[in-house]
Coordinates of C-alpha atoms in Angstrom, one line a residue:
Chain A
M1 CA -49.6 14.7 -19.6
G2 CA -47.6 11.7 -18.1
L3 CA -47.9 10.6 -14.6
G4 CA -44.1 11.5 -13.9
K5 CA -44.7 15.1 -15.0
K6 CA -47.7 15.5 -13.0
M7 CA -45.8 14.2 -9.7
A8 CA -43.0 16.6 -10.5
D9 CA -45.3 19.5 -11.0
F10 CA -47.2 18.5 -7.6
I11 CA -43.7 18.3 -5.8
D12 CA -42.7 21.7 -7.7
A13 CA -45.8 23.6 -6.8
R14 CA -45.0 22.9 -3.0
L15 CA -41.3 22.8 -2.6
G16 CA -40.0 24.8 -5.6
I17 CA -37.7 22.1 -6.7
R18 CA -37.3 23.4 -10.2
D19 CA -36.2 26.9 -8.9
I20 CA -33.6 25.1 -6.6
L21 CA -32.1 23.2 -9.2
E22 CA -31.9 26.1 -12.0
Q23 CA -30.4 28.2 -9.0
N24 CA -27.7 25.6 -8.4
L25 CA -27.0 24.2 -12.0
T26 CA -27.9 26.3 -14.9
K27 CA -27.8 29.5 -13.5
Y28 CA -24.9 28.9 -11.2
L29 CA -22.3 30.6 -13.0
L30 CA -18.7 29.8 -12.5
P31 CA -15.4 31.6 -13.6
R32 CA -14.9 31.3 -17.5
N33 CA -11.2 30.4 -16.9
I34 CA -11.8 27.6 -14.4
N35 CA -9.3 24.9 -14.8
A36 CA -9.4 20.9 -14.2
W37 CA -8.0 21.2 -10.8
Y38 CA -11.2 22.4 -9.6
T39 CA -12.7 18.9 -10.5
L40 CA -10.9 17.3 -7.6
G41 CA -13.6 18.1 -5.2
A42 CA -16.4 16.3 -7.4
V43 CA -13.5 13.4 -7.9
L44 CA -13.1 13.3 -4.2
L45 CA -17.1 13.0 -3.4
T46 CA -17.4 10.4 -6.2
L47 CA -14.4 8.4 -4.8
F48 CA -15.8 8.6 -1.1
T49 CA -19.3 7.5 -2.2
V50 CA -17.5 4.3 -3.6
Q51 CA -15.7 4.2 -0.6
I52 CA -19.0 4.2 1.6
A53 CA -20.7 1.7 -0.8
T54 CA -18.0 -0.8 -0.9
G55 CA -17.5 -0.7 3.0
I56 CA -21.2 -1.1 3.8
L57 CA -20.9 -4.4 1.4
L58 CA -17.6 -5.5 3.2
L59 CA -19.4 -5.0 6.5
I60 CA -21.8 -7.9 5.6
Y61 CA -19.0 -10.5 5.7
Y62 CA -16.5 -8.8 7.9
N63 CA -16.2 -9.8 11.7
P64 CA -14.3 -7.6 13.9
N65 CA -12.9 -10.3 16.2
T66 CA -9.2 -11.2 16.8
D67 CA -10.1 -15.1 15.9
E68 CA -12.1 -14.3 13.1
A69 CA -11.3 -11.1 11.6
F70 CA -8.4 -12.5 9.1
R71 CA -10.5 -15.3 8.1
S72 CA -13.3 -13.2 7.4
V73 CA -11.3 -11.1 4.9
Q74 CA -9.9 -14.0 3.4
R75 CA -13.5 -15.6 2.7
I76 CA -14.3 -12.4 1.1
M77 CA -11.3 -12.5 -1.1
N78 CA -12.0 -16.1 -1.9
E79 CA -15.2 -17.5 -1.5
V80 CA -17.8 -14.5 -1.4
P81 CA -18.8 -13.8 -5.1
F82 CA -17.2 -10.5 -6.2
G83 CA -15.9 -10.2 -2.8
W84 CA -12.2 -9.7 -4.0
L85 CA -13.6 -6.8 -6.4
I86 CA -15.3 -5.2 -3.5
R87 CA -12.4 -5.6 -1.2
T88 CA -9.8 -4.3 -3.4
I89 CA -11.6 -1.4 -4.5
H90 CA -11.9 -0.5 -0.9
A91 CA -8.3 -0.9 -0.2
V92 CA -6.8 0.5 -3.4
G93 CA -9.5 3.3 -3.3
S94 CA -8.2 4.8 -0.1
N95 CA -4.8 4.9 -1.5
I96 CA -6.3 6.8 -4.6
I97 CA -8.5 9.1 -2.2
V98 CA -5.1 10.0 -0.5
L99 CA -3.5 10.9 -3.6
A100 CA -6.8 13.1 -4.7
L101 CA -6.9 14.8 -1.5
L102 CA -2.9 15.8 -1.5
L103 CA -3.7 16.9 -5.1
H104 CA -6.8 19.0 -4.2
M105 CA -4.7 20.5 -1.0
L106 CA -1.5 21.4 -3.4
S107 CA -3.7 23.1 -6.0
V108 CA -5.6 25.1 -3.5
L109 CA -2.3 26.1 -1.9
F110 CA -0.6 26.9 -5.3
M111 CA -3.6 28.8 -6.3
G112 CA -4.1 30.6 -3.0
S113 CA -7.7 29.7 -2.8
Y114 CA -7.3 29.3 1.0
K115 CA -7.3 33.0 1.4
R116 CA -10.0 35.4 2.7
P117 CA -12.9 35.0 2.7
R118 CA -12.3 31.0 2.4
E119 CA -10.4 30.4 5.5
L120 CA -13.2 28.4 7.0
T121 CA -13.6 26.5 3.6
W122 CA -9.8 25.6 4.2
V123 CA -10.0 24.6 7.6
A124 CA -12.7 22.4 7.0
G125 CA -11.2 20.8 4.0
F126 CA -7.7 20.3 6.1
L127 CA -9.7 18.5 9.0
L128 CA -11.3 16.3 6.3
L129 CA -8.0 15.3 5.2
L130 CA -6.7 14.3 8.5
L131 CA -10.2 12.6 9.3
S132 CA -9.5 10.7 5.8
L133 CA -5.9 9.9 7.2
G134 CA -7.5 8.7 10.5
M135 CA -9.8 6.4 8.8
C136 CA -7.2 5.0 6.6
L137 CA -5.2 4.1 9.9
T138 CA -8.3 2.5 11.7
G139 CA -9.1 0.8 8.6
Y140 CA -5.6 -0.8 8.3
L141 CA -5.9 -2.8 11.4
L142 CA -9.1 -4.3 10.4
P143 CA -7.9 -7.2 8.3
W144 CA -6.0 -8.3 11.4
S145 CA -2.9 -9.4 9.4
Q146 CA 1.0 -8.9 10.0
L147 CA 1.1 -6.0 8.5
S148 CA -2.3 -4.4 10.2
F149 CA -0.9 -5.7 13.5
W150 CA 2.4 -4.4 13.6
A151 CA 2.0 -1.2 11.8
T152 CA -0.8 -0.4 14.4
T153 CA 1.6 -1.3 17.2
V154 CA 4.3 1.1 15.8
A155 CA 1.9 3.8 15.1
T156 CA 0.4 3.8 18.5
N157 CA 3.7 3.5 20.2
S158 CA 4.8 6.9 19.0
S159 CA 2.0 8.3 21.5
Q160 CA 4.2 7.0 24.2
E161 CA 6.4 10.0 23.7
L162 CA 3.9 12.3 24.8
P163 CA 5.1 14.2 28.0
M164 CA 3.0 13.0 31.1
I165 CA 0.5 11.5 29.2
G166 CA 2.5 8.9 27.0
D167 CA 1.9 5.8 28.6
A168 CA -1.9 6.8 29.2
A169 CA -2.5 7.9 25.6
V170 CA -0.9 4.3 24.1
R171 CA -3.5 2.5 26.5
F172 CA -6.3 4.8 25.5
L173 CA -5.5 4.1 21.9
R174 CA -5.0 0.6 22.5
G175 CA -7.8 -0.2 24.9
G176 CA -4.8 -2.3 26.8
A177 CA -1.3 -2.5 27.0
M178 CA -0.8 -4.3 23.3
V179 CA -2.7 -4.3 20.2
G180 CA -5.3 -6.8 20.8
Q181 CA -9.2 -7.1 20.6
P182 CA -10.1 -4.1 22.5
T183 CA -8.0 -2.1 19.8
L184 CA -9.6 -3.9 17.0
G185 CA -13.1 -3.0 18.5
R186 CA -12.4 0.8 19.0
F187 CA -10.8 1.2 15.4
F188 CA -13.6 -0.9 13.9
A189 CA -16.2 1.6 15.7
L190 CA -14.2 4.7 14.8
H191 CA -13.9 3.3 11.1
V192 CA -17.2 2.2 10.3
M193 CA -19.1 4.8 12.6
G194 CA -17.2 7.6 14.4
F195 CA -15.0 9.0 11.8
P196 CA -17.6 8.7 8.8
L197 CA -20.5 10.7 10.8
L198 CA -17.6 13.3 11.6
F199 CA -16.6 13.2 8.0
G200 CA -20.1 13.5 6.7
M201 CA -20.8 16.6 8.8
L202 CA -17.6 18.2 7.9
V203 CA -18.3 17.4 4.1
L204 CA -21.7 19.3 4.2
F205 CA -20.1 22.2 5.9
H206 CA -17.1 22.6 3.2
L207 CA -19.8 22.1 0.6
F208 CA -22.0 24.8 2.2
C209 CA -18.9 27.1 2.5
V210 CA -18.0 26.6 -1.3
R211 CA -21.5 27.2 -2.4
R212 CA -22.2 30.2 -0.1
V213 CA -19.0 32.1 -0.4
G214 CA -18.8 31.1 -4.2
I215 CA -16.1 29.7 -6.3
S216 CA -12.9 31.3 -6.4
R217 CA -11.7 32.7 -9.6
P218 CA -7.9 31.0 -10.6
P219 CA -5.5 33.7 -10.1
F220 CA -4.0 33.5 -13.7
G221 CA -4.3 35.8 -16.9
H222 CA -3.5 39.7 -17.2
D223 CA -6.9 40.7 -16.2
W224 CA -6.8 39.0 -12.5
Q225 CA -7.2 41.5 -9.6
A226 CA -7.5 40.6 -5.9
P227 CA -10.8 41.2 -4.7
P228 CA -11.2 44.8 -2.6
P229 CA -11.1 44.0 1.3
S230 CA -14.4 43.6 2.8
T231 CA -15.7 43.2 6.3
T232 CA -19.2 42.1 5.2
F233 CA -20.5 38.7 3.6
R234 CA -20.2 38.9 -0.3
H235 CA -20.8 36.0 -2.3
E236 CA -18.2 36.0 -5.4
E237 CA -20.1 36.3 -8.6
H238 CA -18.8 35.5 -12.0
P239 CA -21.1 37.6 -14.4
G240 CA -20.6 36.3 -18.1
G241 CA -19.0 33.0 -16.8
I242 CA -20.2 29.2 -17.5
P243 CA -23.1 27.5 -16.2
F244 CA -22.2 24.8 -13.8
F245 CA -24.6 22.5 -15.8
P246 CA -24.1 21.2 -18.3
H247 CA -21.0 23.1 -19.1
Y248 CA -18.7 22.4 -15.8
V249 CA -20.5 19.0 -14.9
A250 CA -19.2 17.4 -18.5
K251 CA -15.7 18.5 -17.4
D252 CA -16.2 16.9 -13.9
A253 CA -17.4 13.8 -15.4
A254 CA -14.3 13.6 -17.6
I255 CA -11.8 13.7 -14.6
I256 CA -14.1 11.6 -12.3
A257 CA -14.1 9.0 -15.3
F258 CA -10.3 9.1 -15.4
F259 CA -10.0 8.6 -11.7
L260 CA -12.0 5.8 -11.9
A261 CA -10.1 4.1 -14.6
L262 CA -6.9 4.6 -12.7
L263 CA -8.7 3.2 -9.6
L264 CA -9.9 0.2 -11.6
G265 CA -6.7 -0.1 -13.6
V266 CA -4.9 -0.7 -10.2
V267 CA -7.6 -3.0 -9.0
F268 CA -7.6 -5.4 -12.3
F269 CA -3.8 -5.1 -13.4
A270 CA -1.9 -4.2 -10.2
P271 CA -4.0 -5.2 -7.2
G272 CA -0.7 -5.9 -4.9
L273 CA 0.7 -2.4 -5.7
F274 CA 0.2 -1.2 -2.4
F275 CA 0.5 -4.2 -0.2
P276 CA 3.6 -5.9 1.1
P277 CA 3.3 -9.6 1.3
A278 CA 2.9 -9.2 5.4
A279 CA -0.8 -8.0 4.4
F280 CA -1.6 -11.6 3.5
E281 CA -0.3 -13.3 6.6
P282 CA -2.4 -13.6 9.9
A283 CA -1.4 -11.3 12.7
D284 CA 1.3 -12.9 15.0
P285 CA 2.0 -11.1 18.1
F286 CA 5.0 -13.2 18.6
V287 CA 7.0 -12.7 15.3
T288 CA 7.8 -9.5 14.1
P289 CA 8.1 -9.4 10.3
P290 CA 11.0 -7.6 8.8
G291 CA 10.7 -4.4 7.1
I292 CA 7.3 -3.3 8.3
K293 CA 7.0 0.5 7.0
P294 CA 3.3 2.6 7.1
E295 CA 1.9 3.5 4.2
W296 CA 3.3 6.1 1.7
Y297 CA 1.6 8.7 2.9
F298 CA 2.6 8.3 6.5
L299 CA 6.2 7.5 5.3
W300 CA 7.6 11.3 5.9
A301 CA 6.3 11.2 9.5
Y302 CA 8.0 7.8 10.0
Q303 CA 11.3 9.0 8.5
T304 CA 11.1 12.5 10.7
L305 CA 10.9 10.2 13.7
K306 CA 13.8 8.4 12.8
L307 CA 15.7 11.2 11.9
L308 CA 15.4 13.6 14.8
P309 CA 17.1 12.6 18.1
S310 CA 13.8 12.0 20.1
E311 CA 10.5 10.7 19.3
F312 CA 9.0 13.5 21.2
L313 CA 10.8 16.0 19.1
G314 CA 9.7 14.3 15.8
L315 CA 6.1 14.5 17.1
A316 CA 6.4 18.1 17.9
V317 CA 7.9 18.9 14.6
Q318 CA 4.9 16.9 12.7
G319 CA 2.4 18.9 15.3
V320 CA 3.8 22.2 14.3
A321 CA 3.7 21.4 10.5
V322 CA 0.2 20.2 10.7
T323 CA -0.8 23.2 13.0
L324 CA 0.9 25.6 10.4
L325 CA -1.0 24.2 7.4
L326 CA -4.3 24.4 9.2
L327 CA -3.9 27.8 10.2
L328 CA -2.2 28.9 7.0
P329 CA -5.1 31.4 5.9
F330 CA -4.8 33.2 9.4
L331 CA -0.9 33.6 8.8
D332 CA -0.8 34.4 5.0
R333 CA -3.2 37.5 5.1
S334 CA -2.0 39.2 2.0
P335 CA -4.9 39.5 -0.8
E336 CA -2.6 38.5 -3.5
R337 CA -3.0 35.0 -5.3
R338 CA -0.9 35.0 -8.3
P339 CA 1.9 32.3 -8.0
S340 CA 3.9 34.5 -10.2
R341 CA 3.5 37.6 -7.6
R342 CA 4.2 35.2 -4.6
P343 CA 8.1 34.2 -5.0
L344 CA 8.8 33.4 -1.2
F345 CA 5.2 31.2 -0.9
V346 CA 6.0 29.2 -4.0
S347 CA 9.7 28.6 -3.0
A348 CA 8.4 27.5 0.7
Y349 CA 5.7 25.2 -1.6
V350 CA 8.4 23.8 -3.7
L351 CA 11.1 23.2 -0.7
G352 CA 8.1 21.7 1.2
V353 CA 6.8 19.2 -1.5
A354 CA 10.3 18.1 -2.1
L355 CA 10.9 17.5 1.5
F356 CA 7.8 15.4 1.7
V357 CA 8.9 13.6 -1.4
A358 CA 12.5 13.1 -0.2
L359 CA 11.5 12.0 3.4
S360 CA 9.0 9.6 1.9
V361 CA 11.4 8.2 -0.4
W362 CA 14.1 7.9 2.2
G363 CA 11.8 6.3 4.6
H364 CA 10.8 3.7 2.2
Y365 CA 14.3 2.5 1.3
S366 CA 15.9 3.2 5.1
Chain B
M1 CA 6.8 27.8 -18.2
K2 CA 3.2 28.6 -17.1
L3 CA 2.0 25.0 -18.0
I4 CA 4.7 23.7 -15.5
L5 CA 3.5 25.7 -13.0
R6 CA 0.0 24.8 -13.3
F7 CA 0.6 21.3 -13.4
L8 CA 3.4 21.5 -10.6
P9 CA 1.1 19.6 -8.1
I10 CA 0.7 16.7 -10.2
L11 CA 4.0 16.2 -11.2
A12 CA 5.2 16.3 -7.6
V13 CA 3.0 13.6 -6.4
W14 CA 2.8 11.1 -9.3
P15 CA 6.7 9.8 -9.2
L16 CA 6.2 9.5 -5.3
L17 CA 3.3 7.2 -5.8
F18 CA 5.5 4.9 -7.8
L19 CA 8.5 5.0 -6.1
L20 CA 6.8 4.3 -3.0
S21 CA 4.7 1.4 -4.1
A22 CA 8.1 -0.6 -5.3
P23 CA 8.7 -3.1 -2.9
A24 CA 11.3 -2.4 0.2
P25 CA 13.9 -4.5 0.8
A26 CA 13.5 -7.2 3.4
Q27 CA 15.5 -6.8 6.8
V28 CA 16.2 -9.3 9.4
P29 CA 16.0 -8.2 13.0
E30 CA 19.7 -7.5 14.2
T31 CA 20.7 -9.7 17.0
V32 CA 23.9 -9.1 19.4
C33 CA 25.8 -12.0 17.2
I34 CA 25.2 -9.7 14.1
Q35 CA 26.2 -6.4 16.0
C36 CA 29.4 -7.7 17.3
H37 CA 30.7 -10.1 14.6
G38 CA 29.2 -7.7 11.8
A39 CA 31.5 -5.0 13.3
Q40 CA 34.6 -7.1 12.9
S41 CA 37.0 -7.9 10.3
G42 CA 38.5 -10.9 9.2
R43 CA 37.8 -14.7 10.2
L44 CA 35.4 -13.2 13.0
G45 CA 33.4 -10.9 10.8
E46 CA 33.4 -13.1 7.4
P47 CA 30.5 -15.2 8.7
V48 CA 28.2 -12.3 8.8
R49 CA 28.9 -11.2 5.2
L50 CA 28.8 -14.8 4.1
W51 CA 25.4 -15.3 5.9
K52 CA 23.7 -12.0 4.6
G53 CA 23.5 -13.4 1.1
S54 CA 22.5 -16.8 2.4
I55 CA 18.9 -18.9 1.9
H56 CA 19.1 -18.8 5.6
A57 CA 19.1 -14.9 6.0
A58 CA 16.3 -14.8 3.3
N59 CA 14.2 -17.0 5.5
G60 CA 14.7 -15.1 8.5
I61 CA 17.2 -17.7 10.1
S62 CA 19.9 -15.9 12.2
C63 CA 23.1 -17.1 13.8
H64 CA 21.2 -18.5 16.9
G65 CA 18.9 -20.5 14.8
C66 CA 21.8 -23.0 14.1
H67 CA 24.6 -22.1 16.8
G68 CA 22.1 -21.4 19.7
G69 CA 23.0 -19.2 22.6
D70 CA 21.0 -16.0 23.6
P71 CA 21.1 -13.6 20.6
A72 CA 19.4 -10.6 22.9
D73 CA 22.0 -10.9 25.8
M74 CA 25.6 -9.8 24.7
A75 CA 27.3 -11.2 28.0
M76 CA 25.4 -14.5 27.9
A77 CA 25.1 -14.8 23.7
M78 CA 27.8 -17.7 23.9
S79 CA 27.3 -19.4 27.0
P80 CA 26.5 -23.1 26.9
E81 CA 23.7 -22.3 29.6
R82 CA 21.8 -20.9 27.0
G83 CA 22.3 -23.6 24.7
F84 CA 25.0 -22.5 22.4
L85 CA 26.7 -25.2 20.5
G86 CA 29.7 -23.0 18.6
K87 CA 31.3 -24.8 15.4
P88 CA 30.7 -28.4 15.0
A89 CA 33.2 -31.0 14.3
E90 CA 33.0 -32.1 10.8
E91 CA 31.6 -35.6 11.5
A92 CA 28.7 -33.6 13.7
I93 CA 27.5 -31.5 10.9
P94 CA 24.9 -33.7 9.5
G95 CA 23.3 -34.1 12.9
F96 CA 23.8 -30.2 13.3
C97 CA 22.1 -29.2 10.1
G98 CA 19.7 -32.5 10.8
R99 CA 18.0 -31.0 13.7
C100 CA 16.1 -29.1 11.2
H101 CA 16.4 -30.9 7.9
V102 CA 15.5 -34.2 9.4
G103 CA 14.5 -36.1 6.3
V104 CA 17.5 -35.0 4.4
K105 CA 19.7 -36.1 7.2
E106 CA 18.1 -39.6 6.9
D107 CA 18.4 -40.2 3.6
Y108 CA 22.2 -38.7 3.2
L109 CA 23.4 -40.9 6.1
T110 CA 21.9 -44.2 4.1
S111 CA 23.7 -42.9 1.1
A112 CA 27.2 -43.4 -0.6
H113 CA 27.9 -39.9 0.7
G114 CA 26.7 -40.3 4.4
R115 CA 28.7 -43.8 4.7
A116 CA 31.7 -42.1 3.7
L117 CA 31.4 -39.5 6.4
G118 CA 34.7 -39.2 8.5
R119 CA 36.6 -40.8 5.7
G120 CA 36.6 -37.9 3.4
G121 CA 32.9 -38.0 2.1
P122 CA 31.1 -35.0 1.7
Q123 CA 28.8 -33.6 4.4
C124 CA 26.1 -30.7 4.0
V125 CA 28.5 -28.0 3.8
T126 CA 30.8 -29.3 1.1
C127 CA 27.9 -29.0 -1.2
H128 CA 25.7 -26.1 0.5
G129 CA 28.5 -24.0 2.1
S130 CA 28.9 -23.1 5.6
H131 CA 26.9 -19.5 6.3
A132 CA 26.7 -18.6 2.8
V133 CA 24.3 -21.6 2.6
R134 CA 22.7 -22.2 -0.8
M135 CA 19.3 -22.9 -1.5
A136 CA 19.0 -26.5 -2.6
T137 CA 19.0 -26.7 -6.6
P138 CA 19.9 -28.9 -9.1
D139 CA 22.7 -26.2 -9.9
L140 CA 24.4 -27.6 -6.8
I141 CA 25.0 -30.6 -8.6
N142 CA 27.9 -29.5 -11.4
N143 CA 31.2 -30.6 -12.7
R144 CA 33.2 -28.2 -11.0
D145 CA 32.1 -29.2 -7.4
C146 CA 31.3 -32.9 -7.9
T147 CA 34.6 -33.6 -9.5
R148 CA 36.7 -32.4 -6.5
C149 CA 35.8 -36.2 -5.4
H150 CA 34.7 -38.4 -8.2
D151 CA 33.7 -38.5 -11.7
Y152 CA 31.0 -36.3 -13.0
G153 CA 29.2 -39.0 -14.9
R154 CA 26.8 -40.2 -12.3
A155 CA 26.1 -37.1 -10.8
N156 CA 25.0 -35.6 -14.1
E157 CA 22.8 -38.5 -14.4
I158 CA 21.0 -37.6 -11.0
K159 CA 20.9 -34.1 -12.3
S160 CA 19.0 -34.8 -15.6
A161 CA 16.7 -37.0 -13.6
V162 CA 15.7 -34.3 -11.1
S163 CA 15.9 -31.2 -13.2
E164 CA 12.4 -31.4 -15.2
T165 CA 10.7 -32.0 -11.5
D166 CA 12.7 -29.2 -10.0
R167 CA 11.8 -26.7 -12.6
R168 CA 8.1 -27.5 -12.5
I169 CA 8.2 -26.9 -8.2
T170 CA 10.1 -23.7 -9.0
E171 CA 7.4 -22.6 -11.4
L172 CA 4.7 -23.3 -9.1
E173 CA 6.5 -21.6 -6.2
Q174 CA 6.5 -18.5 -8.4
S175 CA 3.0 -18.9 -9.5
L176 CA 1.6 -19.3 -5.7
A177 CA 3.8 -16.3 -4.4
A178 CA 2.3 -14.3 -7.0
M179 CA -1.1 -15.1 -6.3
H180 CA -0.5 -15.0 -2.6
R181 CA 0.9 -11.4 -3.2
I182 CA -2.8 -10.4 -4.3
G183 CA -4.6 -12.2 -1.7
I184 CA -5.7 -15.4 -3.1
A185 CA -5.7 -18.1 -0.7
T186 CA -2.9 -20.4 -1.4
R187 CA -1.7 -21.6 2.1
E188 CA -3.1 -25.0 1.4
M189 CA -1.4 -25.4 -1.9
S190 CA 1.6 -24.0 -0.8
G191 CA 1.8 -26.4 2.2
E192 CA 1.6 -29.3 0.2
L193 CA 4.0 -28.0 -2.4
F194 CA 6.6 -27.3 0.5
A195 CA 6.0 -30.9 1.7
L196 CA 6.5 -32.3 -1.8
R197 CA 9.5 -30.0 -2.5
N198 CA 10.8 -31.4 1.0
R199 CA 10.5 -35.1 0.1
F200 CA 11.6 -34.6 -3.6
H201 CA 14.9 -32.7 -2.3
R202 CA 15.8 -35.3 0.5
L203 CA 15.5 -37.9 -2.4
F204 CA 18.6 -36.2 -4.1
H205 CA 20.5 -36.9 -0.9
S206 CA 20.2 -40.8 -1.6
V207 CA 22.5 -40.1 -4.5
D208 CA 20.7 -43.5 -5.9
V209 CA 19.7 -42.5 -9.7
E210 CA 17.4 -45.6 -10.0
K211 CA 15.7 -44.6 -6.6
V212 CA 15.4 -41.1 -8.2
R213 CA 13.8 -42.2 -11.5
S214 CA 11.5 -44.9 -9.9
R215 CA 10.0 -42.2 -7.5
T216 CA 10.0 -39.3 -10.1
A217 CA 6.7 -40.3 -11.6
A218 CA 4.8 -40.2 -8.3
F219 CA 5.9 -36.7 -7.8
Q220 CA 5.0 -35.4 -11.3
S221 CA 1.7 -36.6 -10.6
E222 CA 1.3 -34.9 -7.1
L223 CA 2.6 -31.9 -8.9
G224 CA 0.2 -32.2 -11.8
T225 CA -2.6 -32.1 -9.3
I226 CA -1.5 -28.8 -7.9
R227 CA -0.8 -27.3 -11.1
G228 CA -4.4 -28.0 -12.4
R229 CA -5.7 -26.1 -9.4
V230 CA -3.2 -23.2 -9.9
D231 CA -4.2 -23.1 -13.6
A232 CA -7.6 -23.0 -12.8
I233 CA -7.1 -19.7 -10.6
E234 CA -5.0 -18.2 -13.2
E235 CA -7.4 -18.5 -15.8
E236 CA -9.8 -16.9 -13.4
L237 CA -7.4 -14.0 -13.0
K238 CA -7.3 -13.7 -16.8
R239 CA -10.5 -13.5 -17.1
R240 CA -10.8 -10.7 -14.4
K241 CA -8.2 -8.9 -16.3
L242 CA -10.2 -9.3 -19.7
W243 CA -13.2 -7.8 -18.1
G244 CA -11.2 -5.0 -15.9
G245 CA -9.4 -4.2 -19.3
A246 CA -13.0 -3.7 -20.9
V247 CA -14.2 -1.5 -18.0
V248 CA -11.1 0.7 -17.7
A249 CA -11.5 1.2 -21.6
L250 CA -15.0 2.0 -21.1
L251 CA -14.0 4.8 -18.6
V252 CA -11.3 6.2 -20.7
I253 CA -13.6 6.6 -23.4
W254 CA -16.3 8.2 -21.2
G255 CA -13.8 10.5 -19.8
I256 CA -13.0 11.6 -23.5
L257 CA -16.0 11.9 -24.5
A258 CA -17.2 14.1 -21.8
W259 CA -14.2 16.1 -22.3
L260 CA -14.9 16.6 -25.5
L261 CA -18.4 17.5 -24.8
H262 CA -16.9 20.1 -22.4
R263 CA -14.9 21.6 -25.2
S264 CA -18.0 22.1 -27.3
Y265 CA -20.0 23.6 -24.8
M266 CA -17.2 26.2 -24.4
D267 CA -16.9 26.7 -28.1
D268 CA -20.5 27.3 -28.2
K269 CA -20.3 29.7 -25.2
K270 CA -17.4 31.7 -27.0
A271 CA -19.4 31.7 -30.0
G272 CA -22.5 33.0 -28.6

């Protein structure tokens, strides 16, 4: 008997690891008709792991000081061995993550998987989306480029329209009247420590909810039926389903590989896809670059603010939209999940997505 | 239909990603000069329309950059107290443009063109235009424009002498701009090329074909040095793409194999 097996037996005899693995891998059964959309959670976990790894490596050389930040990023891109690769993966990765998050959210919405008993899973997931956008926003400032400086100036300026507390909110976000060293310091702290800590805890809670409640069965096929209403906890079982390992892990691995191929395809063949030229000029508070726009996933909000007669109204509309989505499982309480039986919801879904796309495209070209 | 419905989310988001990653058109901040003149028709509004397509507009040089005045104060926009200069007299044009284009002004004033200033000789706007200011390229030396004043033969000789060097400068500018767009540190090389381009372009203005020919070799040699550095970086970028292509291909193969493995597990499950 080899040393490895002896050690495994020693640990197993005391902690029952083999049983845990068996219960969560080979004996953990998923619905037979589970589709590829369900792999997006695993894809996101992988992409976030890549972000954490590349982020830690960037921390070795990055200097969060307004005099040094841009130069340190230039050094990472041009002098540090493979620094360009690490930084480009991190920067492009954030865009791919937002794309995967949106797809994950849209698929959960479409299949009605947010409904009872998965309300808490949805709320945790939606908060994870908001936190991810927060990490994108705070990370945007760190290179201290013209784009960073002016995009953050515009983004923080919006808070000025909040009634009563507008000016105080702007000063709180920036740490002063203008975007400067205090802003960089607090955005840096939030980006590398504050948000990731919260994010980690929420991810654990989200995964706990997914595992505890059980995977929802896709609402397709003639034999699909809404589960009977229950006031007590019930884990959704899938007798005769497919084992998580190796059956579904293989599918997870395939989609993860395609997403990583997409990420690296952009990194190697179109690294400037998400970055305008102002992203490579050092921040200059005295020169406003022409045509500064937020990232593609914030364009809908940017255009809403431009279209409505006051910024306060724009912020209020955005706040209502986000709150409605967050609380959706508590508002949409019908157990029906089949899209073909939810024409009102599907119409609102299509219109909502079309509005998001139209506002974003309009915002980009306006 | 069911398939379309299932893939609705991805259909919605993909086009958005590609639409939004296209570069947005550059915008120049609107000054009171543009607000007022841009809203007018005819002679007073024409300069704004012409300027919009100019090299000045492309580089963010607005009305007040040349004409002075206060671009933020409607009432004082055209006040001499705020440095408003208005339209210069023909003889004053080289001095007007030469406040920024110092070297070009020097070479121009000592040239045959400059010596004829005020006596029917051309000045800056004769070739470059006013408001619709055109970038200095060898295309400005052409039969139609030059023969307004003299025979094209000598002008054509100068054009032939500068064209090859100018083409190499333009190529290098494009290469550096492309590298800058992906985060390569090009500031030093761009600065060197900008200075070289300016020195070379002021040479045009001497309209002295012998002088252009005798100095072209020195410019070509300097260009060769910058080209060597750019070529080395481009070679490195090609190598990165080669490795990147291999990694992406491996990931796609991994994805396909994992998908096939999943299918085979599912087939076994159905059979069992």
